[in-house]
Amino acid sequence: MCPERISIIVNNAINIGKVTASGTVGGINNASIKVKVKVKVKVKVKVKIKIKIKIKAPKLSGKMCYSVAYLEKKQSRLIERYKNMLPPEWKDPIHPKNKLDQLPEYYFLSAFTHPELPIVTGEGIRMKEWGLIPFWVKDEEKGTKIRKGTLNAVGETVFEKPSYRSIIRSKRGLLPVSGFFEWRDYNGKKYPYYIRLKDHDLFSLACIFDSWINKQSGEIIESFSVMTTPANTMMEAIHNRKKRMPLILSLEKEKEWIGNHLNEQEVLELIKPFDSNRMEAYPVSRRLNYSGNNRNTPEAIQKKNYPELPVIQS
DNA sequence: CCAGACGTTGTT
DNA sequence: GTCTGG
DNA sequence: CCAGACGTTGTT
DNA sequence: GTCTGG
């Protein structure tokens, strides 16, 4: 129940002590507690002590999804892929609303550059920037700051976080990708892996999105965050102590996710690791480790053999 | 009451 | 170790 | 996530 | 916008 040791420092024997300690608390590993102590001296010997204890559960830490490949150039293919969940007018690929025809192929895109990508929503496919700016952000400076940390949204806590808790109920979307990248830490070296589905088709990363209005300029920024969930066995093997992966939705679940009649429980039901058996992964060039390089080249998804690296199976 | 945070990751 | 930039 | 920097002064 | 800490 109690941390292994707590030290209390009392200043001048009158008031204060503020202590932090960590250990196992109530069965929670690595929980940290903050103890605030108020001491009132009554007589020479008698002391009244007030202790307030706050237990903070450890953060769910996670490895994440910060880079993807998007290799589908043709908007018609994209629309075809998602047509059973798009509004009727979207079933016609030449409808004037469709302005996605200039999409290049993206071999490697880093979320940290806030790329603009097509997001499938209940209203259709809309371009949005990666790195969510919550609607309540006051100014551009704050928005720039906050979006560096909203590239991903932890599935288990998404109904609690101020940045996400309201939009998770109504603004859910899909980021179509060809694959994504994760780094494996082996003998102190970082090896990037390209991960995709065995069928090599486009698949969907679940995301949530928001609109932000710049009050100064009137500009509207549409942005999104990719959901994450605990890793499946393959993603765990790509090691990294983090044990997380992006939320991949199966074909059947895609439509449900972007629909607007799910309650909290039903949304949480969808936030589950994807089946390892349907995924594959292989190492790629360590050139991807350097953001100074132009990483958006076909080499990014080319398999590279590292003799020292044990193979990972799905 | 007001001011400030609001996110992710990382680590021994 | 910890922060910043990509 | 990764790599790379990590200080001060002066100036417009 | 809404919660937390002071």
Short mmCIF file of C-alpha atoms (C1' of nucleotides) in Angstrom, two decimals:
data_model
loop_
_atom_site.label_atom_id
_atom_site.label_comp_id
_atom_site.label_asym_id
_atom_site.label_seq_id
_atom_site.Cartn_x
_atom_site.Cartn_y
_atom_site.Cartn_z
CA MET A 1 0.00 0.00 0.00
CA CYS A 2 2.77 2.41 0.87
CA PRO A 3 5.76 3.36 -1.17
CA GLU A 4 8.96 1.84 0.05
CA ARG A 5 10.22 5.02 1.50
CA ILE A 6 9.05 8.47 2.05
CA SER A 7 11.15 11.23 3.39
CA ILE A 8 9.54 14.25 4.88
CA ILE A 9 11.23 17.54 5.17
CA VAL A 10 9.70 19.94 7.60
CA ASN A 11 10.80 23.49 7.27
CA ASN A 12 11.55 25.21 10.54
CA ALA A 13 9.38 22.77 12.39
CA ILE A 14 6.32 24.87 11.73
CA ASN A 15 4.62 24.42 8.48
CA ILE A 16 5.37 22.68 5.42
CA GLY A 17 6.69 19.75 3.65
CA LYS A 18 6.08 18.69 0.20
CA VAL A 19 7.26 15.28 -0.75
CA THR A 20 7.09 13.11 -3.74
CA ALA A 21 7.86 9.44 -3.74
CA SER A 22 7.23 6.56 -6.03
CA GLY A 23 6.74 2.85 -5.63
CA THR A 24 3.87 0.43 -5.69
CA VAL A 25 0.69 1.99 -4.42
CA GLY A 26 -2.50 0.01 -4.20
CA GLY A 27 -1.15 -2.45 -6.69
CA ILE A 28 -0.27 0.19 -9.23
CA ASN A 29 3.32 -0.05 -10.27
CA ASN A 30 5.36 3.07 -10.52
CA ALA A 31 2.58 5.20 -9.23
CA SER A 32 3.78 8.43 -7.82
CA ILE A 33 2.36 10.11 -4.83
CA LYS A 34 2.55 13.64 -3.69
CA VAL A 35 2.32 14.25 0.00
CA LYS A 36 1.53 17.62 1.38
CA VAL A 37 2.15 18.03 5.04
CA LYS A 38 0.91 20.71 7.33
CA VAL A 39 2.30 20.70 10.82
CA LYS A 40 0.86 22.69 13.66
CA VAL A 41 2.88 22.93 16.80
CA LYS A 42 0.61 22.96 19.85
CA VAL A 43 2.82 22.45 22.80
CA LYS A 44 6.47 21.66 23.04
CA VAL A 45 5.80 18.01 22.42
CA LYS A 46 2.39 17.63 20.90
CA VAL A 47 2.13 18.03 17.17
CA LYS A 48 -0.86 17.95 14.91
CA ILE A 49 -0.18 16.68 11.44
CA LYS A 50 -2.42 16.93 8.47
CA ILE A 51 -1.51 14.80 5.51
CA LYS A 52 -3.09 14.97 2.13
CA ILE A 53 -2.19 12.18 -0.23
CA LYS A 54 -2.85 12.23 -3.87
CA ILE A 55 -2.10 9.16 -5.92
CA LYS A 56 -1.35 9.64 -9.52
CA ALA A 57 -1.50 6.62 -11.77
CA PRO A 58 1.42 6.24 -14.14
CA LYS A 59 0.93 7.59 -17.61
CA LEU A 60 0.02 5.06 -20.21
CA SER A 61 3.13 5.34 -22.23
CA GLY A 62 3.13 4.37 -25.79
CA LYS A 63 5.04 4.15 -28.92
CA MET A 64 3.33 5.67 -31.68
CA CYS A 65 2.42 6.29 -35.12
CA TYR A 66 4.24 9.35 -36.35
CA SER A 67 4.89 8.51 -39.97
CA VAL A 68 2.95 6.89 -42.76
CA ALA A 69 3.06 6.09 -46.46
CA TYR A 70 0.22 6.94 -48.79
CA LEU A 71 0.75 5.48 -52.23
CA GLU A 72 -2.67 5.82 -53.80
CA LYS A 73 -2.51 8.48 -56.44
CA LYS A 74 -5.92 8.08 -57.99
CA GLN A 75 -8.79 9.67 -56.22
CA SER A 76 -11.14 7.34 -58.01
CA ARG A 77 -9.51 4.38 -56.26
CA LEU A 78 -9.82 6.12 -52.94
CA ILE A 79 -13.47 6.87 -53.49
CA GLU A 80 -14.10 3.33 -54.67
CA ARG A 81 -12.45 1.99 -51.54
CA TYR A 82 -14.69 3.99 -49.22
CA LYS A 83 -17.81 4.41 -51.29
CA ASN A 84 -20.06 2.29 -49.11
CA MET A 85 -19.68 4.79 -46.29
CA LEU A 86 -19.61 8.04 -48.24
CA PRO A 87 -22.62 10.25 -48.86
CA PRO A 88 -24.43 9.53 -52.17
CA GLU A 89 -22.86 12.36 -54.15
CA TRP A 90 -19.44 10.89 -53.48
CA LYS A 91 -20.23 7.73 -55.32
CA ASP A 92 -19.71 9.72 -58.48
CA PRO A 93 -15.98 10.21 -58.79
CA ILE A 94 -16.32 13.27 -60.95
CA HIS A 95 -18.59 15.20 -58.65
CA PRO A 96 -17.25 18.77 -58.39
CA LYS A 97 -16.82 18.41 -54.64
CA ASN A 98 -14.00 15.99 -55.28
CA LYS A 99 -10.87 18.02 -55.32
CA LEU A 100 -8.39 15.35 -54.42
CA ASP A 101 -7.03 14.80 -57.86
CA GLN A 102 -3.61 16.30 -57.28
CA LEU A 103 -2.48 13.94 -54.58
CA PRO A 104 1.09 12.85 -55.13
CA GLU A 105 2.47 9.56 -53.89
CA TYR A 106 3.83 9.81 -50.39
CA TYR A 107 6.44 7.24 -49.48
CA PHE A 108 7.22 8.75 -46.14
CA LEU A 109 5.32 11.47 -44.35
CA SER A 110 6.21 12.67 -40.89
CA ALA A 111 3.42 13.87 -38.64
CA PHE A 112 5.80 16.47 -37.25
CA THR A 113 5.55 18.47 -40.44
CA HIS A 114 1.74 18.48 -40.14
CA PRO A 115 1.06 17.16 -43.63
CA GLU A 116 -2.35 17.63 -45.19
CA LEU A 117 -4.04 14.32 -46.00
CA PRO A 118 -7.45 13.07 -47.07
CA ILE A 119 -9.64 12.03 -44.13
CA VAL A 120 -12.75 9.96 -44.66
CA THR A 121 -15.65 11.29 -42.58
CA GLY A 122 -19.40 10.89 -42.53
CA GLU A 123 -19.59 14.02 -44.68
CA GLY A 124 -17.14 12.83 -47.29
CA ILE A 125 -13.42 12.98 -47.85
CA ARG A 126 -11.80 16.17 -46.64
CA MET A 127 -8.21 17.32 -46.51
CA LYS A 128 -7.00 17.85 -42.96
CA GLU A 129 -3.67 18.54 -41.29
CA TRP A 130 -2.00 16.04 -38.98
CA GLY A 131 -1.72 17.54 -35.49
CA LEU A 132 -5.01 18.43 -33.88
CA ILE A 133 -5.74 21.97 -32.78
CA PRO A 134 -8.70 21.86 -30.36
CA PHE A 135 -11.49 24.33 -31.15
CA TRP A 136 -10.94 26.23 -27.90
CA VAL A 137 -7.33 27.23 -28.56
CA LYS A 138 -6.99 30.99 -28.21
CA ASP A 139 -4.31 31.98 -30.67
CA GLU A 140 -1.99 30.70 -33.33
CA GLU A 141 1.01 30.47 -31.05
CA LYS A 142 -0.82 28.21 -28.63
CA GLY A 143 -2.16 26.16 -31.52
CA THR A 144 1.31 25.60 -32.93
CA LYS A 145 2.48 24.48 -29.54
CA ILE A 146 -0.35 22.14 -28.71
CA ARG A 147 -0.48 20.35 -32.04
CA LYS A 148 3.02 18.97 -31.58
CA GLY A 149 1.54 16.86 -28.83
CA THR A 150 -1.73 15.93 -30.47
CA LEU A 151 -0.35 13.83 -33.30
CA ASN A 152 -1.74 10.81 -31.50
CA ALA A 153 -4.61 10.28 -29.06
CA VAL A 154 -4.41 7.45 -26.52
CA GLY A 155 -7.54 5.36 -27.01
CA GLU A 156 -7.96 4.41 -23.38
CA THR A 157 -8.16 8.02 -22.20
CA VAL A 158 -9.71 9.79 -25.14
CA PHE A 159 -13.02 10.36 -23.34
CA GLU A 160 -11.25 12.22 -20.56
CA LYS A 161 -8.73 14.48 -22.25
CA PRO A 162 -9.90 18.08 -22.69
CA SER A 163 -8.53 18.18 -26.22
CA TYR A 164 -10.44 15.11 -27.32
CA ARG A 165 -13.37 14.32 -25.06
CA SER A 166 -15.97 16.28 -26.94
CA ILE A 167 -14.92 15.46 -30.52
CA ILE A 168 -14.55 11.73 -29.84
CA ARG A 169 -18.35 11.60 -29.73
CA SER A 170 -19.00 13.12 -33.13
CA LYS A 171 -15.87 13.83 -35.16
CA ARG A 172 -14.37 10.46 -35.92
CA GLY A 173 -12.65 9.81 -39.22
CA LEU A 174 -10.33 7.49 -41.11
CA LEU A 175 -6.86 8.16 -42.45
CA PRO A 176 -6.30 5.86 -45.43
CA VAL A 177 -2.69 4.67 -45.57
CA SER A 178 -0.60 2.16 -47.46
CA GLY A 179 1.51 1.53 -44.40
CA PHE A 180 3.22 3.18 -41.48
CA PHE A 181 6.65 3.23 -39.83
CA GLU A 182 7.92 2.31 -36.42
CA TRP A 183 11.43 2.13 -35.02
CA ARG A 184 12.93 -0.93 -33.46
CA ASP A 185 15.60 -0.48 -30.85
CA TYR A 186 18.22 -3.21 -31.22
CA ASN A 187 21.57 -3.14 -29.45
CA GLY A 188 21.27 0.56 -29.04
CA LYS A 189 20.59 1.20 -32.70
CA LYS A 190 17.32 2.38 -34.20
CA TYR A 191 16.00 0.47 -37.18
CA PRO A 192 12.94 1.77 -38.99
CA TYR A 193 10.33 -0.77 -40.10
CA TYR A 194 7.66 -0.41 -42.71
CA ILE A 195 4.41 -2.04 -41.62
CA ARG A 196 1.44 -2.84 -43.82
CA LEU A 197 -1.33 -5.35 -44.32
CA LYS A 198 -0.55 -8.64 -46.01
CA ASP A 199 -3.02 -7.86 -48.77
CA HIS A 200 -1.06 -4.68 -49.57
CA ASP A 201 -4.27 -2.70 -49.88
CA LEU A 202 -5.05 0.69 -48.42
CA PHE A 203 -6.20 0.44 -44.83
CA SER A 204 -7.60 2.82 -42.27
CA LEU A 205 -6.08 4.40 -39.22
CA ALA A 206 -8.80 5.68 -36.93
CA CYS A 207 -8.56 9.35 -36.14
CA ILE A 208 -10.51 12.20 -34.61
CA PHE A 209 -10.66 15.68 -36.03
CA ASP A 210 -11.60 19.24 -35.18
CA SER A 211 -11.92 22.67 -36.77
CA TRP A 212 -10.10 25.65 -35.42
CA ILE A 213 -10.80 29.24 -36.32
CA ASN A 214 -7.96 31.72 -36.17
CA LYS A 215 -9.71 34.73 -34.62
CA GLN A 216 -7.03 37.09 -35.88
CA SER A 217 -7.11 36.10 -39.53
CA GLY A 218 -10.39 34.25 -39.85
CA GLU A 219 -8.55 31.27 -41.30
CA ILE A 220 -9.97 27.86 -40.52
CA ILE A 221 -7.65 24.92 -39.88
CA GLU A 222 -9.05 21.41 -40.17
CA SER A 223 -6.82 19.00 -38.28
CA PHE A 224 -6.73 15.46 -36.94
CA SER A 225 -5.05 13.11 -34.48
CA VAL A 226 -4.40 9.40 -35.00
CA MET A 227 -5.84 7.08 -32.34
CA THR A 228 -3.60 4.56 -30.61
CA THR A 229 -4.18 1.32 -28.78
CA PRO A 230 -2.05 -1.34 -27.05
CA ALA A 231 0.28 -3.22 -29.40
CA ASN A 232 -0.55 -6.61 -30.86
CA THR A 233 2.10 -9.33 -30.76
CA MET A 234 3.83 -8.28 -33.95
CA MET A 235 4.03 -4.65 -32.95
CA GLU A 236 5.38 -5.63 -29.56
CA ALA A 237 8.12 -7.51 -31.33
CA ILE A 238 9.15 -4.47 -33.25
CA HIS A 239 10.05 -4.10 -29.74
CA ASN A 240 10.42 -0.71 -28.32
CA ARG A 241 9.44 -0.81 -24.75
CA LYS A 242 6.37 1.12 -25.64
CA LYS A 243 3.93 -1.49 -26.73
CA ARG A 244 1.49 0.70 -28.59
CA MET A 245 0.23 0.85 -32.15
CA PRO A 246 -2.11 2.98 -34.22
CA LEU A 247 -5.75 2.00 -34.16
CA ILE A 248 -6.38 0.06 -37.35
CA LEU A 249 -10.00 -0.66 -38.19
CA SER A 250 -11.14 -3.64 -40.16
CA LEU A 251 -13.37 -3.09 -43.17
CA GLU A 252 -16.51 -3.84 -41.17
CA LYS A 253 -15.62 -1.45 -38.40
CA GLU A 254 -14.71 1.50 -40.59
CA LYS A 255 -18.27 2.46 -41.32
CA GLU A 256 -19.28 2.11 -37.69
CA TRP A 257 -16.42 4.34 -36.58
CA ILE A 258 -17.37 7.29 -38.74
CA GLY A 259 -21.08 6.90 -38.08
CA ASN A 260 -22.63 9.17 -35.48
CA HIS A 261 -24.82 6.88 -33.46
CA LEU A 262 -22.28 5.23 -31.20
CA ASN A 263 -22.29 5.74 -27.45
CA GLU A 264 -19.13 5.86 -25.35
CA GLN A 265 -19.14 2.15 -24.66
CA GLU A 266 -19.54 1.30 -28.31
CA VAL A 267 -16.69 3.59 -29.31
CA LEU A 268 -14.40 2.02 -26.70
CA GLU A 269 -15.30 -1.40 -28.07
CA LEU A 270 -13.78 -0.41 -31.40
CA ILE A 271 -10.51 0.71 -29.85
CA LYS A 272 -8.72 -2.64 -29.88
CA PRO A 273 -5.40 -3.87 -31.33
CA PHE A 274 -5.58 -5.18 -34.87
CA ASP A 275 -4.96 -8.83 -35.75
CA SER A 276 -1.21 -9.50 -36.08
CA ASN A 277 -1.83 -12.29 -38.55
CA ARG A 278 -3.06 -9.86 -41.15
CA MET A 279 0.00 -7.61 -40.91
CA GLU A 280 3.58 -7.75 -42.08
CA ALA A 281 6.67 -5.70 -41.37
CA TYR A 282 10.21 -5.41 -42.67
CA PRO A 283 13.18 -3.18 -41.96
CA VAL A 284 13.99 -0.27 -44.25
CA SER A 285 16.86 2.15 -44.68
CA ARG A 286 18.29 3.85 -41.62
CA ARG A 287 18.44 6.93 -43.78
CA LEU A 288 14.91 7.50 -42.47
CA ASN A 289 16.38 8.28 -39.06
CA TYR A 290 17.60 11.63 -40.26
CA SER A 291 14.91 14.20 -40.72
CA GLY A 292 17.36 16.36 -42.62
CA ASN A 293 17.24 13.85 -45.47
CA ASN A 294 14.52 13.93 -48.03
CA ARG A 295 12.80 10.79 -46.81
CA ASN A 296 9.87 10.94 -49.18
CA THR A 297 11.41 8.67 -51.82
CA PRO A 298 10.67 5.10 -52.96
CA GLU A 299 13.65 3.95 -50.90
CA ALA A 300 11.61 4.60 -47.76
CA ILE A 301 9.53 1.49 -48.31
CA GLN A 302 12.21 -0.69 -49.83
CA LYS A 303 13.16 -3.71 -47.80
CA LYS A 304 16.66 -3.57 -46.43
CA ASN A 305 18.52 -6.51 -44.94
CA TYR A 306 20.48 -6.07 -41.77
CA PRO A 307 22.47 -9.27 -41.04
CA GLU A 308 22.68 -8.41 -37.36
CA LEU A 309 18.92 -8.03 -36.96
CA PRO A 310 16.75 -11.01 -35.96
CA VAL A 311 13.72 -11.39 -38.22
CA ILE A 312 10.28 -10.49 -36.99
CA GLN A 313 7.32 -12.61 -38.00
CA SER A 314 3.73 -11.59 -37.87
"C1'" DC B 1 -11.80 34.15 -7.53
"C1'" DC B 2 -8.06 34.05 -11.52
"C1'" DA B 3 -4.42 31.86 -14.27
"C1'" DG B 4 -2.89 28.16 -16.69
"C1'" DA B 5 -3.22 23.82 -18.75
"C1'" DC B 6 -5.24 21.06 -22.03
"C1'" DG B 7 -0.78 16.30 -25.77
"C1'" DT B 8 2.67 12.76 -26.74
"C1'" DT B 9 6.99 10.78 -25.83
"C1'" DG B 10 10.94 9.50 -22.89
"C1'" DT B 11 13.86 7.30 -18.40
"C1'" DT B 12 16.38 4.77 -14.35
"C1'" DG C 1 19.56 14.86 -18.77
"C1'" DT C 2 16.31 17.52 -21.43
"C1'" DC C 3 14.75 20.45 -24.85
"C1'" DT C 4 13.94 21.69 -29.87
"C1'" DG C 5 13.34 20.98 -34.75
"C1'" DG C 6 11.97 18.01 -38.54
"C1'" DC D 1 9.50 9.03 -33.32
"C1'" DC D 2 14.70 10.54 -34.38
"C1'" DA D 3 19.00 13.61 -34.28
"C1'" DG D 4 21.26 17.38 -32.44
"C1'" DA D 5 22.05 21.02 -29.41
"C1'" DC D 6 23.01 22.40 -24.99
"C1'" DG D 7 26.32 29.79 -24.15
"C1'" DT D 8 26.80 34.74 -24.33
"C1'" DT D 9 27.05 39.29 -26.63
"C1'" DG D 10 25.52 42.56 -30.16
"C1'" DT D 11 22.20 44.40 -33.92
"C1'" DT D 12 17.86 45.71 -36.78
"C1'" DG E 1 -14.70 25.02 -23.45
"C1'" DT E 2 -13.71 23.21 -18.87
"C1'" DC E 3 -10.97 21.60 -15.25
"C1'" DT E 4 -7.24 22.14 -11.67
"C1'" DG E 5 -4.21 24.47 -8.66
"C1'" DG E 6 -3.12 28.40 -5.96
#
